[in-house]
Amino acid sequence: TTVVLTPLEAREYTLVLRTVGSAVSLRRTEVIAVDAGEVAETALRANTMVETGDVLVQLDDRTERLELEIAEATRDQAQATVTRYEGLRTTGSSVVTDVALSEARVALRLAEANVGLAQVALDDRTIMAPISGRLGLSDVSVGDRLSTGDTIVTIDDTTSLLATFEVPERSIGLLAEGKPVLVSTPTYAGRIFEGKITAFDSRLDSVTRSATVQAEIENPDGVLLAGMTFAIRMTEVIDPLPAVPATAITWDRTGAGIWIAEGGSTRRVPATIRYREGDQVWIETDAPLGAQIVAEGASKLREGAQVTTAGARKGPGA
C-alpha cells in the first residue's frame, strides 16, 4: 500500500475559551433621601463626574437652622450657669450646693447633645455624593418634594467594571484568581480591553453545568459603560502533546488510533484525541515521538501491511 509518512512531533496547544458576559460598575450606589423636604437647589446633571462630598441636592433648611440656633442658645445658657456655679464654689460660697452644681453640669451635657442633634438634622438637608463617579439620569428638580427613602440619582464609578460570565464545566481548569481575560465589545470594534478574574463560584449550576465568574476590567478612560455586553476570551497554553494530521486518525471498535510504519510494515497504536484545530489533532498515545506515522492512506491499512512511501510530508510543527 502506498502511503504518505510524517514524523510524530509534539506541539503546544493554545486552549481558547470564548464566552459572553455583562458588566456593572465595580463601585456604584443609589443616593437616597434620608429626610423629607422641598428641593431648594440641585446639581444633578447627567453624565457629569462628581467627587466624594460634592453637594448634589440642597433641601429647604430654614427650620433646621432655627432649631440649631435654639439649641445653641440653650447650651450657652447652660454653660453660663455652670460657670457661675463653679465660680461661686471657688470663692467658698455655700449658696450653691453640690446637687445644684451637678444638675447644672447634666443640663449642660444635655444641651450640648441637643446642639449635636440639631447639627445632624441640618447636615441631612444637604445631600452629598457618597462616592466619586458619574451621575446617572435624575428627575429631581427644584421645587420637588422628596420623601424619606426616595431615590435621587445613581452614581457609577466606571474606572473599573465588574464583568460576570459563565464558564462551562469542561473549561473549569482555566479558572484562577488573577488570570487575565481579554474583553471586546461591538461598540469599539477591534479594540481589546484587559481584565483579570477576581472570583468564581465554588459550585456548578445544576442545570447549565457552568460556573459563574467575575472579572475586573480596568476602564481608566471611562469609555466602557455599566450594562454593556462583552465578548470575553481566555487562553491557556497546554503542555506539548503529539500532534498529527486529521487524516492520520482511524477508527475501529476500540476507538481512535494511528498507524506507525516500521521496517516497511505498519502497526496500529491506540490514541485519545484531546484537541482539534483545523486539520490538526492533538492526541495522547504510546507511540514514541519521532516515529514515522501514516499521514495519508491510513484507511486502507491492516495490521502488518507492507507499505511504500509516496512522498515525505512535513511534520505539523514545520
XYZ file of C-alpha atoms in Angstrom:
318
model
C 0.000 0.000 0.000
C 1.327 3.406 -0.942
C 1.134 5.927 1.917
C 2.494 9.274 2.989
C 4.563 9.291 6.165
C 5.332 12.087 8.621
C 7.293 12.108 11.880
C 5.313 12.230 15.108
C 6.062 15.568 16.773
C 4.855 17.299 19.938
C 3.358 20.773 19.803
C 1.905 23.182 22.298
C -1.805 23.832 22.068
C -3.440 27.133 22.946
C -6.757 26.449 24.611
C -9.161 29.316 23.965
C -12.426 29.868 25.812
C -14.906 32.317 24.346
C -17.988 33.418 26.240
C -20.295 36.384 26.660
C -20.901 38.465 29.772
C -22.243 41.766 31.011
C -20.723 44.326 33.339
C -21.630 46.589 36.219
C -19.585 49.282 37.892
C -17.209 47.937 40.489
C -18.389 50.718 42.823
C -21.923 52.002 42.436
C -24.579 53.463 44.667
C -28.051 54.947 44.752
C -28.308 58.284 46.528
C -31.340 58.088 48.827
C -33.149 60.910 50.603
C -32.750 60.347 54.346
C -35.193 63.113 55.196
C -38.294 64.639 53.628
C -38.331 68.171 52.319
C -38.587 70.590 49.436
C -35.706 70.785 46.960
C -34.091 74.238 47.054
C -31.045 73.607 44.810
C -29.763 70.748 42.639
C -26.564 69.807 40.815
C -27.797 66.660 39.048
C -26.533 66.995 35.503
C -26.432 63.527 33.957
C -23.058 62.011 32.951
C -21.048 64.574 34.887
C -18.257 63.432 37.174
C -18.564 64.129 40.892
C -16.177 63.660 43.784
C -16.966 62.304 47.218
C -18.571 65.076 49.248
C -19.825 67.171 46.327
C -23.257 68.689 47.007
C -25.964 67.119 44.836
C -29.198 68.410 46.373
C -29.945 71.107 48.925
C -33.259 70.795 50.747
C -35.030 73.726 52.373
C -33.285 74.010 55.761
C -34.810 77.129 57.373
C -36.490 75.168 60.149
C -33.348 73.200 60.947
C -31.227 76.345 61.125
C -33.630 77.889 63.612
C -33.656 74.706 65.703
C -29.851 74.749 65.731
C -29.874 78.373 66.918
C -32.302 77.484 69.715
C -30.163 74.522 70.761
C -27.002 76.655 70.740
C -28.695 79.334 72.847
C -29.829 76.749 75.370
C -26.324 75.332 75.508
C -24.799 78.772 76.034
C -27.253 79.432 78.858
C -26.403 76.104 80.494
C -22.700 76.820 80.108
C -23.127 80.203 81.768
C -24.954 78.615 84.696
C -22.216 76.035 85.237
C -19.526 78.717 85.025
C -21.335 80.890 87.582
C -21.873 77.990 89.982
C -18.253 76.874 89.719
C -17.120 80.464 90.357
C -19.236 80.665 93.500
C -17.873 77.346 94.772
C -14.330 78.574 94.185
C -14.882 81.592 96.418
C -16.156 79.296 99.179
C -19.808 80.376 98.911
C -22.271 77.926 100.377
C -25.151 79.210 98.264
C -24.501 76.592 95.534
C -24.813 73.043 96.767
C -23.131 70.016 95.245
C -26.508 68.836 93.977
C -27.199 72.130 92.212
C -23.779 72.106 90.539
C -24.219 68.503 89.446
C -27.635 69.239 87.960
C -26.248 72.245 86.102
C -23.490 70.134 84.587
C -26.021 67.480 83.498
C -28.164 70.214 81.925
C -25.095 71.425 80.014
C -24.371 67.935 78.683
C -27.985 67.588 77.525
C -27.837 70.983 75.863
C -24.617 70.046 74.028
C -26.224 66.785 72.850
C -29.216 68.734 71.537
C -26.856 71.004 69.610
C -25.324 67.882 68.041
C -28.738 66.514 67.077
C -29.743 69.845 65.568
C -26.487 69.952 63.587
C -27.097 66.440 62.237
C -30.624 67.402 61.209
C -29.231 70.461 59.412
C -26.490 68.427 57.713
C -29.100 65.947 56.467
C -30.691 68.745 54.464
C -27.563 68.807 52.293
C -27.306 65.630 50.209
C -23.756 64.916 49.072
C -22.114 62.346 46.804
C -21.071 59.296 48.887
C -18.572 58.143 46.236
C -16.751 59.573 43.251
C -18.165 58.666 39.871
C -20.508 59.535 37.038
C -24.060 60.711 37.673
C -26.992 58.964 36.063
C -30.252 60.490 34.928
C -32.442 62.066 37.610
C -35.913 63.550 37.510
C -35.449 65.575 40.709
C -35.691 69.339 40.175
C -36.014 72.498 42.229
C -39.405 72.728 43.900
C -39.982 68.963 44.110
C -40.900 67.489 47.460
C -38.858 64.469 48.436
C -39.996 61.794 50.846
C -37.736 59.743 53.062
C -36.338 56.822 51.059
C -36.821 58.392 47.610
C -34.061 57.606 45.089
C -32.460 60.828 43.911
C -29.771 59.674 41.476
C -27.336 56.828 40.797
C -23.560 57.181 40.810
C -21.283 54.762 38.974
C -17.527 54.696 39.428
C -16.631 53.346 35.988
C -12.848 53.462 36.407
C -13.232 49.707 36.913
C -16.044 47.428 35.771
C -17.054 44.038 37.106
C -17.943 41.617 34.315
C -19.959 38.492 35.103
C -19.989 35.496 32.765
C -20.460 31.732 32.724
C -17.749 29.137 32.136
C -18.771 25.590 31.108
C -17.712 22.576 33.125
C -15.147 21.435 30.552
C -13.231 24.724 30.954
C -13.165 24.950 34.742
C -9.445 24.203 34.667
C -8.868 27.642 33.136
C -10.131 29.450 36.224
C -7.751 31.020 38.711
C -7.831 34.292 40.601
C -5.712 36.873 38.814
C -5.868 35.054 35.467
C -6.009 37.600 32.620
C -9.029 37.871 30.356
C -9.411 39.765 27.098
C -12.616 41.708 26.573
C -14.144 43.250 23.463
C -17.438 44.943 22.681
C -19.215 45.723 19.384
C -19.247 49.378 20.417
C -15.475 49.567 19.938
C -14.799 47.075 17.173
C -11.185 45.943 17.009
C -10.261 47.279 20.441
C -9.271 44.857 23.204
C -9.604 45.639 26.903
C -7.750 43.698 29.569
C -9.058 42.387 32.856
C -8.403 39.720 35.445
C -10.501 37.158 37.281
C -11.325 38.269 40.820
C -13.714 35.499 41.928
C -15.648 32.461 40.720
C -18.339 30.260 42.186
C -17.413 27.242 44.271
C -20.007 25.010 42.603
C -21.584 24.389 39.207
C -25.124 25.290 38.316
C -27.108 22.041 38.376
C -28.970 22.971 35.171
C -26.418 24.698 32.956
C -23.391 22.788 34.337
C -21.413 26.013 34.378
C -19.742 28.241 36.966
C -20.293 31.961 37.397
C -17.106 34.010 37.101
C -16.364 37.659 37.885
C -13.552 39.642 36.305
C -12.426 43.193 36.968
C -11.860 45.290 33.843
C -9.797 48.449 34.033
C -11.567 51.390 32.405
C -9.454 54.489 33.171
C -10.741 56.391 30.121
C -14.364 55.737 31.079
C -15.283 54.600 27.556
C -16.991 51.433 28.805
C -20.379 51.791 30.450
C -22.109 49.616 33.003
C -24.609 47.266 31.379
C -22.595 46.713 28.189
C -22.384 43.217 26.729
C -18.856 41.878 26.324
C -17.227 39.108 24.352
C -14.746 37.533 26.752
C -11.765 35.408 25.812
C -9.378 33.419 27.986
C -6.363 31.488 26.735
C -4.029 28.919 28.214
C -1.058 27.198 26.592
C -1.247 23.429 27.132
C 1.935 21.408 27.588
C 3.191 19.907 24.309
C 1.266 16.863 23.056
C 1.763 14.673 19.988
C 0.103 16.404 17.028
C -0.915 14.628 13.822
C -2.884 15.478 10.685
C -6.579 14.668 10.957
C -6.138 12.204 8.070
C -3.823 10.111 10.260
C -6.633 9.201 12.661
C -8.553 5.995 12.002
C -11.395 4.401 13.925
C -12.401 0.869 14.832
C -14.376 -0.793 17.587
C -11.723 0.092 20.171
C -11.732 3.780 19.294
C -9.261 6.121 17.617
C -5.732 5.186 16.628
C -2.776 5.981 14.384
C -0.587 3.764 12.189
C 3.171 3.578 12.633
C 5.477 2.428 9.842
C 8.453 0.329 10.964
C 10.736 -1.517 8.553
C 8.247 -1.292 5.721
C 5.278 -2.674 7.689
C 2.688 -0.993 9.866
C 1.065 -1.432 13.232
C -1.816 0.418 14.817
C -1.399 2.285 18.107
C -4.426 3.499 20.107
C -4.799 7.259 20.514
C -7.011 9.542 22.557
C -7.995 12.794 20.904
C -7.519 15.775 23.199
C -7.874 18.799 20.943
C -8.660 19.575 17.336
C -7.978 22.716 15.331
C -8.400 22.839 11.581
C -6.715 19.806 10.073
C -4.504 19.193 13.117
C -5.320 16.871 16.021
C -3.554 16.716 19.410
C -3.559 13.228 20.908
C -2.368 11.084 23.783
C -0.675 7.910 22.589
C 2.033 5.407 23.490
C 3.722 5.932 20.120
C 7.203 7.466 20.611
C 7.983 10.931 19.335
C 9.885 10.804 16.064
C 8.158 7.629 14.880
C 7.008 7.625 11.267
C 3.229 7.712 11.193
C 0.931 7.278 8.222
C -0.453 10.735 7.408
C -2.369 9.726 4.270
C -3.650 6.345 3.181
C -4.230 5.046 6.724
C -7.815 3.973 5.987
C -6.532 1.248 3.620
C -4.171 -0.406 6.074
C -4.372 -3.660 8.017
C -2.153 -4.830 10.858
C 1.309 -5.750 9.454
C 0.555 -4.405 5.992
C 3.554 -3.659 3.817
C 3.763 -0.048 2.689
C 5.761 2.031 0.282
C 6.275 5.757 0.639
C 4.684 8.049 -1.900
C 6.462 11.080 -0.518
C 7.513 12.669 2.721
C 5.163 15.091 4.424
C 6.433 17.805 6.688
C 5.605 17.455 10.351
C 2.928 19.588 11.948
C 5.497 21.851 13.548
C 7.244 22.688 10.271
